[in-house]
Coordinates of N, CA and C in Angstrom, one line a residue:
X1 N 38.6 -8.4 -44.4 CA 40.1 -8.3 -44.4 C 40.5 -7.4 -45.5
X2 N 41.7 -6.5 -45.1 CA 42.4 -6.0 -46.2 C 43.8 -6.3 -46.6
X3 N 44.3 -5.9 -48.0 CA 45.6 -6.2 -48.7 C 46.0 -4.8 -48.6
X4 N 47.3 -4.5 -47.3 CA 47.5 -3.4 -47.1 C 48.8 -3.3 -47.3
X5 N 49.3 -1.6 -48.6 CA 50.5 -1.1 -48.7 C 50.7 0.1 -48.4
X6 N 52.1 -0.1 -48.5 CA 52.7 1.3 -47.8 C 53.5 1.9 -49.0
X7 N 52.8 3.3 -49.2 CA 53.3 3.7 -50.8 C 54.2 4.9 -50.6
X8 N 54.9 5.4 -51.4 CA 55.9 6.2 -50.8 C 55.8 6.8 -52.3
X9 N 55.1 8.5 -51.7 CA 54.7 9.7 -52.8 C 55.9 10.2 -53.5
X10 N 55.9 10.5 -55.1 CA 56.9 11.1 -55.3 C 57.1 12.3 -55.3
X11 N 58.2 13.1 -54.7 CA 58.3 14.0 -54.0 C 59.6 14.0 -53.3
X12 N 60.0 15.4 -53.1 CA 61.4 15.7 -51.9 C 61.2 14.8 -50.0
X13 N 59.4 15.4 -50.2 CA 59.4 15.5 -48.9 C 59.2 13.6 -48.6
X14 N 59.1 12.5 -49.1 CA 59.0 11.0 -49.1 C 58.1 11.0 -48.3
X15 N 56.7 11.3 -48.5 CA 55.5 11.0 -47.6 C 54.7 9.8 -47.9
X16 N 54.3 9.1 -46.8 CA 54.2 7.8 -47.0 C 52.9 7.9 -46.5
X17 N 51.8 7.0 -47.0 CA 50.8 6.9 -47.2 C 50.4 5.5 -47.2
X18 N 49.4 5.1 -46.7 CA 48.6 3.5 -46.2 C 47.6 3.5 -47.8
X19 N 47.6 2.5 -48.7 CA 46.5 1.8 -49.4 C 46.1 0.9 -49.3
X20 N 45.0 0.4 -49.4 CA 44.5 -0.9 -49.2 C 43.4 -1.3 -50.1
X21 N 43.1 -2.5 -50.3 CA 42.7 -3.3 -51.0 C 41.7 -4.1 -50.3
X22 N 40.6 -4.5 -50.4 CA 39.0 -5.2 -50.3 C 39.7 -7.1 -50.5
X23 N 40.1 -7.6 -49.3 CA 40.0 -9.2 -49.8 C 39.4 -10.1 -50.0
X24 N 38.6 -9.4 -50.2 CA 36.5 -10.2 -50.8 C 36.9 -10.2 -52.1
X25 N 37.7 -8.8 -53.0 CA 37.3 -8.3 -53.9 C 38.8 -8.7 -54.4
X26 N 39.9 -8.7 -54.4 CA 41.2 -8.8 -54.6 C 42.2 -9.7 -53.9
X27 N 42.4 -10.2 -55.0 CA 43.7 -11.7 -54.6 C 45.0 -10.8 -53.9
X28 N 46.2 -10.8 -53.4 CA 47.2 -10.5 -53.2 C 47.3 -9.6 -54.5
X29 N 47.8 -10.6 -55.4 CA 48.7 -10.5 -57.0 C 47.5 -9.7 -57.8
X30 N 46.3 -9.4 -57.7 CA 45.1 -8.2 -58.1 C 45.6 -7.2 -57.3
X31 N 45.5 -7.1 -56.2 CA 45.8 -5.5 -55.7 C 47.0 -5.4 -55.5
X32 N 48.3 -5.8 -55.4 CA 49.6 -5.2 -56.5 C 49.5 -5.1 -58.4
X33 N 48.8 -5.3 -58.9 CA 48.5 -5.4 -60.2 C 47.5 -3.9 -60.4
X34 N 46.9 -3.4 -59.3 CA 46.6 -2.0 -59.4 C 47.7 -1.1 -59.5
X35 N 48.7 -1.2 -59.2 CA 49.6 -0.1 -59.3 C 50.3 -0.4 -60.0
X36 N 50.2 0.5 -61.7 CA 50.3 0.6 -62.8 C 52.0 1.1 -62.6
X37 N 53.0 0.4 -63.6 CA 54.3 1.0 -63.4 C 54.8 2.0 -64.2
X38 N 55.4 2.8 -64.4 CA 55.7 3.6 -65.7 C 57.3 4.1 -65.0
X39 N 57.9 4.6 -66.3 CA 59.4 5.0 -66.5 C 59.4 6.7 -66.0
X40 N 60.2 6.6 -65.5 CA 60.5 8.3 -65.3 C 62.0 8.7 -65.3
X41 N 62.2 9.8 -65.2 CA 63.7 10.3 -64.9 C 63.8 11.9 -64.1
X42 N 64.8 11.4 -63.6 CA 65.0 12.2 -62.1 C 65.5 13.9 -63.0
X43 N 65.3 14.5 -62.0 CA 65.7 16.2 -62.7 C 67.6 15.7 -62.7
X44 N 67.9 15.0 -62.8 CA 69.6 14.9 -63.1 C 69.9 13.9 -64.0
X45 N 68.7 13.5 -64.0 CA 68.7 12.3 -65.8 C 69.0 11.3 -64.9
X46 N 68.4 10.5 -64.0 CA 68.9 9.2 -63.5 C 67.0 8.6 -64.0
X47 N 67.5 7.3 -64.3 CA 65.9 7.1 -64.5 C 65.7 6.0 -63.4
X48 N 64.1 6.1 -63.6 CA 63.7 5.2 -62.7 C 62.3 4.6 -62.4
X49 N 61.8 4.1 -62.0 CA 60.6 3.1 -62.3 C 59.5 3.2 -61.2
X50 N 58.3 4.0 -61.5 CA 57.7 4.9 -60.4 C 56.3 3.4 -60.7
X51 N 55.0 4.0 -59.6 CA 54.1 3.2 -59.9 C 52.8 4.0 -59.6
X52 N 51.6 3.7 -60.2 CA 50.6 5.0 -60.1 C 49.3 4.4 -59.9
X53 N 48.4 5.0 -59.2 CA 47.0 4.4 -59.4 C 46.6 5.6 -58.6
X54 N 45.1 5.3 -59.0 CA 44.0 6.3 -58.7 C 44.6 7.9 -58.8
X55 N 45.4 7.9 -60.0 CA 45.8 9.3 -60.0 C 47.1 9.9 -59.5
X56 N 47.5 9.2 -58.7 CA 48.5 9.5 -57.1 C 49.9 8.5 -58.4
X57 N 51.0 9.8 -57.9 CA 52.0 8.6 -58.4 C 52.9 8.1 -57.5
X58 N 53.9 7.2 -57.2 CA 54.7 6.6 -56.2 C 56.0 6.1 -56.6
X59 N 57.0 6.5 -55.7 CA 58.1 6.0 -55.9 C 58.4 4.6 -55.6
X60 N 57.6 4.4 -54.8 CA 58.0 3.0 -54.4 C 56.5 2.5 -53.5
X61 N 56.4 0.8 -53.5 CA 54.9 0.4 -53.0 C 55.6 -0.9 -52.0
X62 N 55.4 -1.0 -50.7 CA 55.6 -1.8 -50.0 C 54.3 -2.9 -49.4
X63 N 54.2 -4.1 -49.6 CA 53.0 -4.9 -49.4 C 53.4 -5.1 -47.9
X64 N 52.2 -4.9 -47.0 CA 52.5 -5.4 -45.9 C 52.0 -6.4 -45.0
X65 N 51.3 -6.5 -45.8 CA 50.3 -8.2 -45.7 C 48.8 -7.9 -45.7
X66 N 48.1 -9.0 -44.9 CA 46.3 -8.8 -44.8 C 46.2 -8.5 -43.6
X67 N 45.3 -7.8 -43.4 CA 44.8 -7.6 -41.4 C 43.3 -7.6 -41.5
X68 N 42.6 -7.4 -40.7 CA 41.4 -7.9 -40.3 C 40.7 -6.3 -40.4
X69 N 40.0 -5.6 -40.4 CA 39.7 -4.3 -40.7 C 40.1 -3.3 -39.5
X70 N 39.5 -4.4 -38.1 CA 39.8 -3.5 -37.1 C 41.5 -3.4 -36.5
X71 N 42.3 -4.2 -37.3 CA 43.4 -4.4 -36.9 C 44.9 -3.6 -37.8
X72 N 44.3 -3.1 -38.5 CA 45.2 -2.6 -39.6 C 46.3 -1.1 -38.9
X73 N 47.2 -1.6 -39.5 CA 48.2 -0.6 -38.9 C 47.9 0.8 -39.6
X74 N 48.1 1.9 -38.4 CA 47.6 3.5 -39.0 C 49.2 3.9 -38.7
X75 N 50.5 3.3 -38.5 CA 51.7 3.5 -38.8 C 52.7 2.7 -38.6
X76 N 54.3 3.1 -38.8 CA 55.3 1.9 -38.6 C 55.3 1.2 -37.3
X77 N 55.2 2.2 -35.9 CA 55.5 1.1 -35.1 C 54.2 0.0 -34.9
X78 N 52.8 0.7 -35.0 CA 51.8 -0.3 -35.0 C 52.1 -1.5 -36.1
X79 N 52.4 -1.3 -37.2 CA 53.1 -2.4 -38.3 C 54.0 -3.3 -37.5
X80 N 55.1 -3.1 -36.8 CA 55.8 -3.8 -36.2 C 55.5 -4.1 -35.2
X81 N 54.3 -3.7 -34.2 CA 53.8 -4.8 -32.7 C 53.3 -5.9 -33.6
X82 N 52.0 -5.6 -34.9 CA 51.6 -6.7 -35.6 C 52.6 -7.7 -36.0
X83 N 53.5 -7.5 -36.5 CA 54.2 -8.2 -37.0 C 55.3 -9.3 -36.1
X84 N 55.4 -8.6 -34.6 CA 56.1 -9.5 -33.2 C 54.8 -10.2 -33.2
X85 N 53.1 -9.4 -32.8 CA 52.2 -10.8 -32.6 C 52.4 -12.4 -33.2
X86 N 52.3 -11.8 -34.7 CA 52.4 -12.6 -35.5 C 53.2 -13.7 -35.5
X87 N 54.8 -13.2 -34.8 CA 55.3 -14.7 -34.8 C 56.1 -14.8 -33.5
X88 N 54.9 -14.7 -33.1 CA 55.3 -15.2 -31.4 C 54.4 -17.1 -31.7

């Protein structure tokens, strides 16, 4: 099973990207605790609170729960049939 998020690159273009996390290897609160936070500010001087790992920086990190390997969402609407399974 994986601890899978939905990270959102910083950038104009908001390209969003799937990470995941080993749940052999990482608690929930371990693999959010990978993405390291740091301060930034916007080219108009607005600041704001980005988050980074493996190099890659992010505006924003969405947790989307655990799925089973072969079950993991490759985008939004497969995220949301899982998530009607789930609570039917």
């Amino acid at each position: 099973m994986r601890h899978v998020f939905r990270a959102t690159k910083i950038g104009w273009d908001k390209e969003q990207v799937g990470v995941w996390f080993d749940s052999d290897m990482y608690t929930e609160e371990e693999a959010r605790a990978q993405f390291k936070p740091f301060q930034g500010t916007t080219q108009r001087g607005y600041p704001y609170t980005g988050y980074e790992y493996g190099g890659q920086k992010y505006h924003a990190i969405t947790y989307l729960g655990e799925f089973e390997d072969d079950e993991m969402p490759k985008n939004n609407m497969e995220y949301m049939d899982s998530l009607l399974k789930r609570n039917r």
